[in-house]
CSV table of C-alpha atoms in Angstrom, one decimal:
chain,number,residue,atom,x,y,z
A,65,MET,CA,-12.0,25.6,-41.1
A,66,GLU,CA,-13.3,22.4,-42.6
A,67,ASN,CA,-10.8,20.3,-40.6
A,68,THR,CA,-11.9,22.1,-37.4
A,69,GLU,CA,-15.5,21.4,-38.0
A,70,GLU,CA,-14.8,17.7,-38.7
A,71,GLN,CA,-13.1,17.4,-35.3
A,72,ILE,CA,-16.1,18.6,-33.4
A,73,VAL,CA,-17.9,15.5,-32.0
A,74,ASP,CA,-20.6,14.8,-29.4
A,75,VAL,CA,-19.9,14.3,-25.7
A,76,GLY,CA,-20.5,10.5,-26.0
A,77,SER,CA,-17.6,10.1,-28.4
A,78,VAL,CA,-15.4,12.0,-26.0
A,79,VAL,CA,-16.3,9.8,-23.1
A,80,GLU,CA,-15.7,6.7,-25.2
A,81,ALA,CA,-12.3,8.0,-26.3
A,82,VAL,CA,-11.0,9.0,-22.9
A,83,SER,CA,-12.3,5.7,-21.4
A,84,ALA,CA,-10.3,3.7,-23.8
A,85,GLU,CA,-7.0,2.0,-22.8
A,86,ASP,CA,-5.2,3.1,-26.0
A,87,GLY,CA,-2.0,5.0,-25.3
A,88,ASP,CA,-2.3,7.4,-28.2
A,89,ALA,CA,-5.6,9.2,-27.6
A,90,PRO,CA,-6.6,11.8,-30.2
A,91,LEU,CA,-7.5,15.4,-29.5
A,92,TYR,CA,-11.2,16.0,-29.4
A,93,GLN,CA,-13.2,19.2,-29.5
A,94,VAL,CA,-16.7,19.8,-28.1
A,95,GLU,CA,-18.9,22.9,-28.6
A,96,SER,CA,-19.4,24.5,-25.2
A,97,LEU,CA,-21.3,27.5,-23.7
A,98,CYS,CA,-19.1,30.5,-22.7
A,99,MET,CA,-20.1,31.6,-19.2
A,100,ARG,CA,-18.8,35.2,-19.9
A,101,CYS,CA,-20.7,36.2,-23.1
A,102,GLY,CA,-23.2,33.4,-23.5
A,103,GLU,CA,-22.0,32.4,-27.0
A,104,ASN,CA,-20.7,29.0,-27.9
A,105,GLY,CA,-17.0,28.3,-27.6
A,106,THR,CA,-14.8,25.2,-28.1
A,107,THR,CA,-13.5,22.9,-25.4
A,108,SER,CA,-10.6,20.6,-26.4
A,109,PHE,CA,-10.0,17.3,-24.6
A,110,LEU,CA,-6.8,15.3,-24.6
A,111,MET,CA,-6.2,12.1,-22.7
A,112,THR,CA,-2.5,11.7,-21.9
A,113,LEU,CA,-0.1,9.9,-19.6
A,114,ILE,CA,2.5,11.8,-17.6
A,115,PRO,CA,5.5,9.5,-17.7
A,116,HIS,CA,5.9,7.5,-14.4
A,117,PHE,CA,3.1,9.5,-12.8
A,118,ARG,CA,-0.6,9.3,-13.7
A,119,LYS,CA,-3.2,9.3,-16.5
A,120,VAL,CA,-4.7,12.8,-16.8
A,121,LEU,CA,-7.4,14.4,-18.9
A,122,LEU,CA,-6.4,17.9,-20.1
A,123,SER,CA,-9.3,20.2,-21.1
A,124,ALA,CA,-9.0,23.7,-22.6
A,125,PHE,CA,-11.8,26.1,-23.4
A,126,GLU,CA,-11.6,29.0,-25.8
A,127,CYS,CA,-14.3,31.5,-26.9
A,128,THR,CA,-13.6,33.3,-30.2
A,129,HIS,CA,-16.3,35.9,-29.4
A,130,CYS,CA,-15.0,37.4,-26.2
A,131,GLY,CA,-11.5,35.9,-25.9
A,132,GLU,CA,-12.3,33.9,-22.7
A,133,ARG,CA,-9.8,31.1,-22.1
A,134,ASN,CA,-9.3,28.6,-19.3
A,135,ASN,CA,-7.8,25.1,-18.8
A,136,GLU,CA,-8.2,22.3,-16.4
A,137,VAL,CA,-6.5,19.0,-15.5
A,138,GLN,CA,-8.4,16.0,-14.2
A,139,PHE,CA,-7.1,12.7,-13.1
A,140,ALA,CA,-8.3,9.8,-15.1
A,141,GLY,CA,-6.7,7.1,-13.0
A,142,GLU,CA,-7.7,5.8,-9.5
A,143,ILE,CA,-7.5,7.6,-6.2
A,144,GLN,CA,-4.3,6.6,-4.3
A,145,PRO,CA,-4.5,4.5,-1.2
A,146,ARG,CA,-3.2,7.3,1.0
A,147,GLY,CA,-3.2,11.1,1.0
A,148,CYS,CA,0.0,13.1,0.4
A,149,CYS,CA,1.3,16.4,1.8
A,150,TYR,CA,4.2,18.2,0.2
A,151,ARG,CA,6.1,20.9,2.1
A,152,LEU,CA,8.5,23.2,0.2
A,153,GLU,CA,10.7,25.7,2.0
A,154,VAL,CA,11.2,28.6,-0.4
A,155,PRO,CA,14.1,31.0,0.6
A,156,SER,CA,14.2,34.6,-0.7
A,157,GLY,CA,16.2,35.3,-3.9
A,158,ASP,CA,16.1,31.7,-5.3
A,159,GLN,CA,14.3,32.0,-8.6
A,160,LYS,CA,15.0,28.4,-9.6
A,161,LEU,CA,12.5,27.1,-7.1
A,162,PHE,CA,9.7,29.0,-8.8
A,163,HIS,CA,10.2,27.0,-12.0
A,164,ARG,CA,9.2,23.7,-10.3
A,165,GLN,CA,6.2,22.0,-11.9
A,166,VAL,CA,3.2,21.6,-9.6
A,167,VAL,CA,0.2,19.3,-10.1
A,168,LYS,CA,-2.8,20.5,-8.1
A,169,SER,CA,-5.7,18.1,-8.3
A,170,GLU,CA,-9.3,19.3,-7.7
A,171,SER,CA,-9.2,17.9,-4.2
A,172,ALA,CA,-5.9,19.5,-3.1
A,173,THR,CA,-5.4,22.4,-0.7
A,174,ILE,CA,-2.6,24.9,-0.9
A,175,LYS,CA,-1.4,26.8,2.1
A,176,ILE,CA,1.2,29.5,2.9
A,177,PRO,CA,1.4,29.6,6.7
A,178,GLU,CA,3.5,32.8,6.8
A,179,LEU,CA,0.7,34.7,5.1
A,180,ASP,CA,-2.1,32.8,6.7
A,181,PHE,CA,-3.2,32.1,3.2
A,182,GLU,CA,-5.1,29.0,2.0
A,183,ILE,CA,-6.6,28.0,-1.4
A,184,PRO,CA,-9.3,25.4,-0.7
A,185,PRO,CA,-10.2,22.7,-3.2
A,186,GLU,CA,-13.3,24.4,-4.4
A,187,ALA,CA,-11.5,27.7,-5.1
A,188,GLN,CA,-9.4,26.4,-8.0
A,189,ARG,CA,-9.9,23.5,-10.3
A,190,GLY,CA,-7.1,21.0,-11.1
A,191,SER,CA,-4.1,22.6,-12.8
A,192,LEU,CA,-0.7,21.7,-14.2
A,193,SER,CA,1.5,24.7,-13.6
A,194,THR,CA,4.6,26.0,-11.8
A,195,LEU,CA,5.1,27.3,-8.4
A,196,GLU,CA,5.2,30.9,-9.8
A,197,GLY,CA,2.1,30.2,-11.9
A,198,ILE,CA,0.1,29.1,-8.9
A,199,LEU,CA,0.9,32.2,-6.9
A,200,VAL,CA,0.4,34.6,-9.8
A,201,ARG,CA,-2.9,33.0,-10.6
A,202,ALA,CA,-4.1,33.4,-7.0
A,203,ALA,CA,-3.1,37.0,-7.0
A,204,ASP,CA,-4.8,37.7,-10.3
A,205,GLU,CA,-8.0,36.1,-9.1
A,206,LEU,CA,-8.0,38.2,-5.9
A,207,GLN,CA,-7.3,41.3,-7.9
A,208,ALA,CA,-10.1,40.7,-10.4
A,209,LEU,CA,-13.0,42.0,-8.3
A,210,GLN,CA,-11.2,44.7,-6.3
A,211,GLN,CA,-13.0,47.5,-8.1
A,212,GLU,CA,-16.4,46.1,-7.1
A,213,ARG,CA,-15.2,45.5,-3.5
A,214,LYS,CA,-14.0,49.1,-3.1
A,215,LYS,CA,-17.5,50.3,-3.9
A,216,VAL,CA,-19.3,47.8,-1.6
A,217,ASP,CA,-16.8,47.2,1.2
A,218,PRO,CA,-13.8,49.6,1.2
A,219,GLN,CA,-12.2,48.2,4.3
A,220,THR,CA,-12.2,44.6,3.0
A,221,ALA,CA,-10.8,45.9,-0.3
A,222,GLU,CA,-8.0,47.8,1.5
A,223,ALA,CA,-7.1,44.7,3.5
A,224,ILE,CA,-7.0,42.6,0.3
A,225,ASP,CA,-4.7,45.2,-1.4
A,226,GLN,CA,-2.3,44.9,1.5
A,227,PHE,CA,-2.4,41.2,1.3
A,228,LEU,CA,-1.8,41.2,-2.5
A,229,VAL,CA,1.4,43.2,-1.9
A,230,LYS,CA,2.7,40.4,0.4
A,231,LEU,CA,1.6,37.7,-2.0
A,232,ARG,CA,3.2,39.3,-5.0
A,233,THR,CA,6.4,39.8,-3.0
A,234,CYS,CA,6.5,36.1,-2.3
A,235,ALA,CA,5.7,35.3,-6.0
A,236,LYS,CA,8.7,37.4,-7.1
A,237,GLY,CA,11.0,35.6,-4.6
A,238,ASN,CA,11.7,38.7,-2.5
A,239,SER,CA,10.4,37.1,0.7
A,240,PRO,CA,10.9,33.6,2.2
A,241,PHE,CA,7.8,31.4,2.7
A,242,THR,CA,6.6,27.8,3.0
A,243,PHE,CA,4.5,26.3,0.2
A,244,ILE,CA,2.3,23.3,1.4
A,245,LEU,CA,0.3,21.1,-1.0
A,246,ASP,CA,-2.1,18.8,0.8
A,247,ASP,CA,-4.1,16.3,-1.3
A,248,PRO,CA,-6.2,13.6,0.4
A,249,ALA,CA,-6.6,11.8,-3.0
A,250,GLY,CA,-2.8,11.4,-3.2
A,251,ASN,CA,-2.6,12.8,-6.7
A,252,GLY,CA,-0.8,16.1,-5.9
A,253,PHE,CA,2.8,16.5,-6.9
A,254,ILE,CA,5.7,19.0,-6.7
A,255,GLU,CA,8.8,18.4,-8.8
A,256,ASN,CA,12.1,17.5,-7.3
A,257,PRO,CA,14.8,18.8,-9.7
A,258,TYR,CA,17.5,16.9,-7.7
A,259,ALA,CA,15.9,13.5,-8.2
A,260,PRO,CA,16.8,10.7,-7.5
A,261,SER,CA,18.8,12.5,-4.8
A,262,PRO,CA,16.8,13.9,-1.9
A,263,ASP,CA,15.8,17.6,-2.0
A,264,PRO,CA,16.8,19.5,1.1
A,265,SER,CA,13.9,22.0,0.5
A,266,LEU,CA,11.2,19.5,-0.1
A,267,SER,CA,9.6,17.0,2.3
A,268,ILE,CA,6.8,14.5,1.5
A,269,LYS,CA,4.5,12.8,4.0
A,270,PHE,CA,1.9,10.2,3.3
A,271,TYR,CA,-1.1,9.7,5.6
A,272,GLU,CA,-4.3,7.8,6.1
A,273,ARG,CA,-7.4,9.7,5.2
A,274,THR,CA,-10.0,10.7,7.8
A,275,PRO,CA,-13.7,9.7,7.5
A,276,GLU,CA,-14.5,13.3,6.5
A,277,GLN,CA,-11.9,13.3,3.7
A,278,GLN,CA,-13.2,9.9,2.5
A,279,ALA,CA,-16.7,11.4,2.3
A,280,LEU,CA,-15.5,14.4,0.4
A,281,LEU,CA,-13.8,12.1,-2.2
A,282,GLY,CA,-17.1,10.3,-2.7
A,283,TYR,CA,-16.4,7.2,-0.7
A,284,LEU,CA,-18.8,5.6,1.7
A,285,ALA,CA,-18.0,6.8,5.2
A,286,ASP,CA,-19.1,5.5,8.6
A,287,PRO,CA,-21.8,7.9,9.9
A,288,SER,CA,-20.8,7.2,13.5
A,289,GLN,CA,-17.2,8.3,12.7
A,290,LEU,CA,-18.6,11.5,11.1
A,291,GLY,CA,-20.5,12.3,14.2
A,292,GLU,CA,-23.9,11.9,12.5
A,293,SER,CA,-26.8,9.7,13.1
A,294,GLY,CA,-26.6,6.9,10.6
A,295,ASP,CA,-28.5,3.8,9.7
A,296,ARG,CA,-29.6,1.9,12.8
A,297,ALA,CA,-29.5,-1.4,11.2
A,298,SER,CA,-25.9,-1.2,10.0
A,299,THR,CA,-24.9,0.1,13.5
A,300,GLU,CA,-26.7,-2.8,15.2
A,301,GLU,CA,-25.1,-5.2,12.7
A,302,ALA,CA,-21.6,-3.9,13.6
A,303,ILE,CA,-22.4,-4.1,17.4
A,304,SER,CA,-23.7,-7.7,16.9
A,305,ALA,CA,-20.5,-8.6,15.0
A,306,SER,CA,-18.4,-7.0,17.7
A,307,ASP,CA,-20.3,-8.9,20.5
A,308,GLN,CA,-19.9,-12.2,18.6
A,309,MET,CA,-16.2,-11.6,18.3
A,310,LYS,CA,-16.0,-11.0,22.1
A,311,ARG,CA,-18.1,-14.0,22.9
A,312,LYS,CA,-16.0,-16.3,20.8
A,313,PRO,CA,-14.2,-18.7,23.2
A,314,HIS,CA,-10.4,-18.8,23.4
A,315,GLY,CA,-8.9,-21.4,21.0
A,316,SER,CA,-11.9,-21.4,18.6
A,317,VAL,CA,-9.5,-20.8,15.6
A,318,GLY,CA,-5.9,-21.8,14.8
A,319,ALA,CA,-4.1,-24.9,16.0
A,320,ALA,CA,-5.8,-24.9,19.4
A,321,ALA,CA,-9.2,-25.4,17.6
A,322,GLY,CA,-7.7,-28.2,15.6
A,323,HIS,CA,-6.6,-30.1,18.7
A,324,ARG,CA,-10.2,-29.7,20.1
A,325,ALA,CA,-11.8,-30.9,16.9
A,326,ILE,CA,-9.5,-34.0,16.8
A,327,ALA,CA,-10.4,-34.8,20.4
A,328,GLN,CA,-14.1,-34.7,19.4
A,329,SER,CA,-13.6,-36.7,16.2
A,330,ASN,CA,-15.4,-34.1,14.1
A,331,SER,CA,-13.9,-34.4,10.6
A,332,ALA,CA,-15.7,-31.2,9.3
A,333,GLU,CA,-14.4,-29.1,12.2
A,334,ILE,CA,-10.9,-30.6,11.8
A,335,ALA,CA,-10.7,-29.5,8.1
A,336,ASP,CA,-12.2,-26.1,8.9
A,337,ALA,CA,-10.0,-25.4,11.9
A,338,LEU,CA,-6.7,-26.8,10.6
A,339,PHE,CA,-6.8,-25.4,7.0
A,340,ARG,CA,-8.2,-22.0,7.8
A,341,TYR,CA,-5.0,-20.8,9.5
A,342,SER,CA,-1.9,-23.0,9.5
A,343,ALA,CA,0.9,-20.8,10.8
A,344,PRO,CA,-0.1,-19.1,14.0
A,345,GLU,CA,-1.3,-20.7,17.2
A,346,GLU,CA,-4.2,-18.3,17.5
A,347,VAL,CA,-5.6,-15.8,15.1
A,348,MET,CA,-7.8,-13.0,16.4
A,349,THR,CA,-10.6,-11.7,14.1
A,350,PHE,CA,-12.4,-8.4,14.6
A,351,PRO,CA,-14.6,-6.1,12.5
A,352,SER,CA,-13.1,-2.9,11.1
A,353,THR,CA,-13.5,-0.5,8.2
A,354,CYS,CA,-11.8,-0.5,4.8
A,355,GLY,CA,-9.1,2.1,4.5
A,356,THR,CA,-10.1,2.8,0.9
A,357,CYS,CA,-13.9,2.8,0.7
A,358,SER,CA,-14.8,2.8,4.5
A,359,ALA,CA,-17.0,-0.3,4.1
A,360,TYR,CA,-17.2,-2.8,6.9
A,361,CYS,CA,-14.6,-5.6,6.6
A,362,GLU,CA,-12.7,-8.1,8.7
A,363,THR,CA,-9.2,-7.8,10.1
A,364,ARG,CA,-7.2,-10.8,11.2
A,365,MET,CA,-4.3,-10.4,13.6
A,366,PHE,CA,-1.8,-12.8,15.3
A,367,VAL,CA,1.3,-12.4,17.4
A,368,THR,CA,4.5,-14.3,16.5
A,369,ARG,CA,8.2,-14.2,17.3
A,370,ILE,CA,10.9,-13.9,14.6
A,371,PRO,CA,14.1,-15.6,15.6
A,372,TYR,CA,17.0,-13.2,16.3
A,373,PHE,CA,14.6,-10.3,16.2
A,374,GLN,CA,11.6,-9.7,18.5
A,375,GLU,CA,7.9,-10.3,18.9
A,376,VAL,CA,5.8,-8.8,16.1
A,377,ILE,CA,2.1,-8.4,15.3
A,378,VAL,CA,0.9,-9.4,11.8
A,379,MET,CA,-2.3,-7.8,10.6
A,380,ALA,CA,-4.2,-8.5,7.4
A,381,SER,CA,-7.5,-7.2,6.0
A,382,THR,CA,-9.6,-7.8,2.9
A,383,CYS,CA,-12.5,-5.7,1.7
A,384,ASP,CA,-15.2,-7.6,-0.2
A,385,ALA,CA,-16.8,-4.4,-1.4
A,386,CYS,CA,-13.9,-2.9,-3.4
A,387,GLY,CA,-11.3,-5.7,-3.3
A,388,TYR,CA,-8.7,-3.7,-1.4
A,389,ARG,CA,-6.2,-5.9,0.4
A,390,ASN,CA,-3.7,-4.7,3.0
A,391,SER,CA,-1.2,-6.4,5.3
A,392,GLU,CA,1.2,-4.9,7.7
A,393,LEU,CA,3.6,-5.9,10.4
A,394,LYS,CA,3.9,-3.9,13.7
A,395,PRO,CA,6.5,-4.3,16.4
A,396,GLY,CA,5.4,-5.7,19.8
A,397,GLY,CA,6.7,-5.0,23.2
A,398,ARG,CA,8.1,-1.7,24.6
A,399,VAL,CA,10.0,1.0,22.8
A,400,PRO,CA,13.7,0.1,22.6
A,401,GLU,CA,16.1,2.3,24.6
A,402,LYS,CA,18.5,2.5,21.6
A,403,GLY,CA,18.3,2.7,17.9
A,404,LYS,CA,19.8,0.1,15.5
A,405,ARG,CA,21.8,0.3,12.3
A,406,ILE,CA,21.9,-2.8,10.2
A,407,THR,CA,24.6,-3.2,7.5
A,408,LEU,CA,24.6,-5.9,4.9
A,409,SER,CA,27.3,-6.6,2.4
A,410,VAL,CA,25.6,-8.0,-0.7
A,411,LYS,CA,27.9,-10.3,-2.6
A,412,ASN,CA,26.0,-13.3,-4.0
A,413,ILE,CA,22.6,-14.4,-5.2
A,414,LYS,CA,21.7,-15.8,-1.8
A,415,ASP,CA,22.0,-12.3,-0.3
A,416,LEU,CA,19.2,-11.0,-2.6
A,417,SER,CA,16.8,-13.6,-1.1
A,418,ARG,CA,17.3,-12.6,2.5
A,419,ASP,CA,14.1,-11.6,4.2
A,420,VAL,CA,13.9,-7.9,5.1
A,421,ILE,CA,11.6,-6.2,7.6
A,422,LYS,CA,11.6,-2.4,7.1
A,423,SER,CA,9.5,-0.4,9.6
A,424,ASP,CA,8.0,3.1,9.0
A,425,SER,CA,10.7,4.7,11.1
A,426,ALA,CA,13.7,3.1,9.1
A,427,SER,CA,15.8,4.9,6.5
A,428,VAL,CA,17.5,3.1,3.6
A,429,GLU,CA,21.0,3.8,2.3
A,430,VAL,CA,23.1,2.4,-0.5
A,431,PRO,CA,26.5,4.2,-0.3
A,432,GLU,CA,27.7,3.0,-3.6
A,433,LEU,CA,24.9,5.0,-5.4
A,434,ASP,CA,24.7,7.9,-2.9
A,435,LEU,CA,21.1,6.8,-2.4
A,436,GLU,CA,19.4,7.7,0.8
A,437,LEU,CA,15.7,7.4,1.5
A,438,ALA,CA,14.4,9.1,4.6
A,439,SER,CA,12.3,7.3,7.2
A,440,GLY,CA,8.6,6.8,6.2
A,441,THR,CA,9.3,7.1,2.4
A,442,LEU,CA,8.2,3.5,1.5
A,443,GLY,CA,6.2,2.8,4.7
A,444,GLY,CA,6.5,-0.5,6.4
A,445,LEU,CA,7.6,-3.5,4.2
A,446,VAL,CA,8.1,-7.2,4.6
A,447,THR,CA,10.0,-8.3,1.6
A,448,THR,CA,13.5,-9.4,0.4
A,449,VAL,CA,16.6,-7.5,-0.5
A,450,GLU,CA,15.7,-7.9,-4.2
A,451,GLY,CA,12.1,-6.8,-3.5
A,452,LEU,CA,13.3,-3.7,-1.5
A,453,ILE,CA,15.5,-2.5,-4.4
A,454,THR,CA,12.7,-3.1,-6.9
A,455,LYS,CA,10.3,-1.2,-4.7
A,456,ILE,CA,12.7,1.7,-4.4
A,457,SER,CA,13.0,1.9,-8.2
A,458,GLU,CA,9.2,1.8,-8.7
A,459,SER,CA,8.6,4.4,-6.0
A,460,LEU,CA,11.1,6.8,-7.4
A,461,GLU,CA,9.6,6.6,-10.9
A,462,ARG,CA,6.1,7.1,-9.5
A,463,VAL,CA,6.8,10.0,-7.1
A,464,HIS,CA,9.1,11.9,-9.5
A,465,GLY,CA,6.5,12.1,-12.2
A,466,PHE,CA,8.2,14.4,-14.7
A,467,THR,CA,11.2,12.2,-15.1
A,468,PHE,CA,11.1,11.9,-18.9
A,469,GLY,CA,8.8,14.7,-19.9
A,470,ASP,CA,9.2,16.7,-23.1
A,471,SER,CA,10.5,19.7,-21.1
A,472,LEU,CA,13.2,17.8,-19.4
A,473,ASP,CA,16.7,18.8,-20.4
A,474,GLU,CA,19.1,16.2,-21.7
A,475,SER,CA,21.5,16.3,-18.7
A,476,LYS,CA,18.6,15.4,-16.3
A,477,ARG,CA,17.4,12.7,-18.6
A,478,ASN,CA,20.8,11.1,-18.8
A,479,LYS,CA,21.1,11.4,-15.0
A,480,TRP,CA,17.9,9.4,-14.5
A,481,LEU,CA,18.9,6.8,-17.1
A,482,ASP,CA,22.3,6.3,-15.5
A,483,PHE,CA,20.7,6.0,-12.1
A,484,LYS,CA,18.2,3.3,-13.3
A,485,ALA,CA,21.0,1.4,-14.9
A,486,SER,CA,22.9,1.5,-11.6
A,487,LEU,CA,19.9,0.1,-9.7
A,488,ASN,CA,19.7,-2.7,-12.2
A,489,LYS,CA,23.4,-3.4,-11.7
A,490,LEU,CA,22.7,-3.9,-8.0
A,491,LEU,CA,20.3,-6.8,-8.8
A,492,SER,CA,22.6,-8.3,-11.4
A,493,LEU,CA,25.4,-8.3,-8.8
A,494,GLU,CA,28.1,-7.0,-11.2
A,495,ALA,CA,29.8,-5.8,-8.1
A,496,SER,CA,29.3,-6.1,-4.4
A,497,TRP,CA,27.4,-3.4,-2.7
A,498,THR,CA,26.1,-2.4,0.8
A,499,LEU,CA,22.6,-2.0,2.2
A,500,ILE,CA,22.1,0.0,5.4
A,501,LEU,CA,18.9,0.1,7.4
A,502,ASP,CA,19.0,2.8,10.1
A,503,ASP,CA,16.0,2.5,12.4
A,504,ALA,CA,15.7,4.8,15.5
A,505,LEU,CA,13.1,2.5,17.0
A,506,ALA,CA,15.1,-0.7,16.2
A,507,ASN,CA,12.1,-2.3,14.6
A,508,SER,CA,13.8,-3.4,11.3
A,509,PHE,CA,15.5,-6.6,10.6
A,510,ILE,CA,17.6,-8.4,7.9
A,511,ALA,CA,17.6,-12.2,8.2
A,512,PRO,CA,20.9,-14.1,8.4
A,513,VAL,CA,21.7,-17.0,6.0
A,514,THR,CA,23.4,-19.1,8.8
A,515,ASP,CA,21.9,-20.9,11.7
A,516,ASP,CA,23.9,-18.8,14.1
A,517,ILE,CA,23.5,-15.1,13.4
A,518,LYS,CA,27.1,-14.5,14.8
A,519,ALA,CA,28.5,-16.7,12.0
A,520,ASP,CA,27.1,-14.4,9.3
A,521,HIS,CA,30.0,-12.1,8.7
A,522,GLN,CA,28.3,-10.1,6.0
A,523,LEU,CA,25.6,-8.9,8.4
A,524,THR,CA,26.4,-6.5,11.2
A,525,PHE,CA,24.2,-4.9,13.9
A,526,GLU,CA,25.1,-1.6,15.6
A,527,GLU,CA,23.1,0.0,18.5
A,528,TYR,CA,23.4,3.7,19.2
A,529,GLU,CA,21.9,6.3,21.4
A,530,ARG,CA,19.1,8.4,19.8
A,531,SER,CA,19.6,12.1,19.5
A,532,TRP,CA,17.1,14.6,21.1
A,533,GLU,CA,15.9,15.5,17.6
A,534,GLN,CA,15.1,11.8,16.8
A,535,ASN,CA,13.2,11.4,20.1
A,536,GLU,CA,11.3,14.6,19.3
A,537,GLU,CA,10.3,13.4,15.9
A,538,LEU,CA,9.1,10.1,17.4
A,539,GLY,CA,7.2,11.9,20.1
A,540,LEU,CA,9.3,10.3,22.9
A,541,ASN,CA,10.3,13.5,24.6
A,542,ASP,CA,6.8,14.3,25.7
A,543,ILE,CA,5.9,10.9,27.1
A,544,ASP,CA,5.1,11.0,30.8
A,545,THR,CA,5.0,7.5,32.4
A,546,SER,CA,5.0,8.6,36.0
A,547,SER,CA,1.4,7.7,36.7
A,548,ALA,CA,1.8,4.2,35.1
A,549,ASP,CA,5.0,3.7,37.0
A,550,ALA,CA,3.3,4.6,40.3
A,551,ALA,CA,0.4,2.2,39.6
A,552,TYR,CA,2.8,-0.5,38.6
A,553,ASN,CA,4.8,-0.1,41.9
A,554,VAL,CA,1.6,-0.2,44.0
A,555,THR,CA,0.4,-3.4,42.2
A,556,LYS,CA,3.8,-5.0,42.7
A,557,GLU,CA,3.9,-4.2,46.4
A,558,SER,CA,0.4,-5.5,47.0
């Protein structure tokens, strides 16, 4: 009892402890009010790091007077740049799927479309559980007030009873269903027991947050995007900046501005124009909003052509409010008629330094490791071969958060260690290996090491016809260009 009393500290000490950067945070206990009986209970706090995932704050409350107990997990790290949506297909009779660990943050929504069932963020606090635990907890919370509902609204209580039968049937694995975890903060997680190999039952999608989701997470959102009347001054400032961008004459930045400044013999303008942007002929600047905090920022864009590839659009933005920086490369021109598969045989150190452009629609394969990443897994990248492999290793460690947890059995642990060692061998070039980029939109590229791309025998390009399923996923089957074609023909004839 004396040891327990010595561990009880004030809230200030707890905040100071959980805010520290030390890895080994102690367990703290705070005296808290029990909401069931009104007596004082004890809340325990523990700051811990889930390996290769996130820093989390675990809290558990226990009341010795009435036996009330509850627990909660909160994320102590930063909100991720993009939201995430996990979709798990659960067939009937497969009990192993129900043992998967699930991290539900306080901003996540859980859906089961077959039951038209949804757990909104405010209904449940953050939790670290299993798939079975999530469903059983939801059923128990619905069952808790059934006796009171039967007295007040018998029809609603009867409907909930019928729904509980279906929900418990799914929780026991007797009925197939789809489990969707959607978290705008990007901190949700569903375990993949087959990692690092892909899971046929689990799919992950990352997306940009909407202004409404930004506001719910506590970020500053643009009132005009939310459909509300906002500050008139900020709106007029944005309109003024937009008008200024439109009124800026052609050639006011980039190399064209440099030639004009030299002709006018203005040394200040020469330095400002030539050294602001050196690579592109013309850089376009326009106002935009930060993808993280929704504050006003500036985006720069220019169009260039990569030899042996195609015309591309390079965009970069920096936010002065939160420091967020983002750059991306988008393909220019029309949608290619065929997809492209690029195969590189990596044999020497020069191959690791080859430039790589991987678009959102490209998948990555390394046959020697049986490694395959579906399209959209890493997003769009402009890097090197070495950088791509490093990014794959970091992404796998981050996404599959329970890689080296205490509950992981020895066989899975050894599997992960062997796979990481195999990835390191790729970069050390102990043996030659093959890198394959398969892009249905042909927007990916690996640079040759020779002046003539045909003389690079380690690099091959193969075009292929896209399947109907690929066109459907890319939204090409529903495109109707008849109106545009008709207008083009009329313009051409006139």
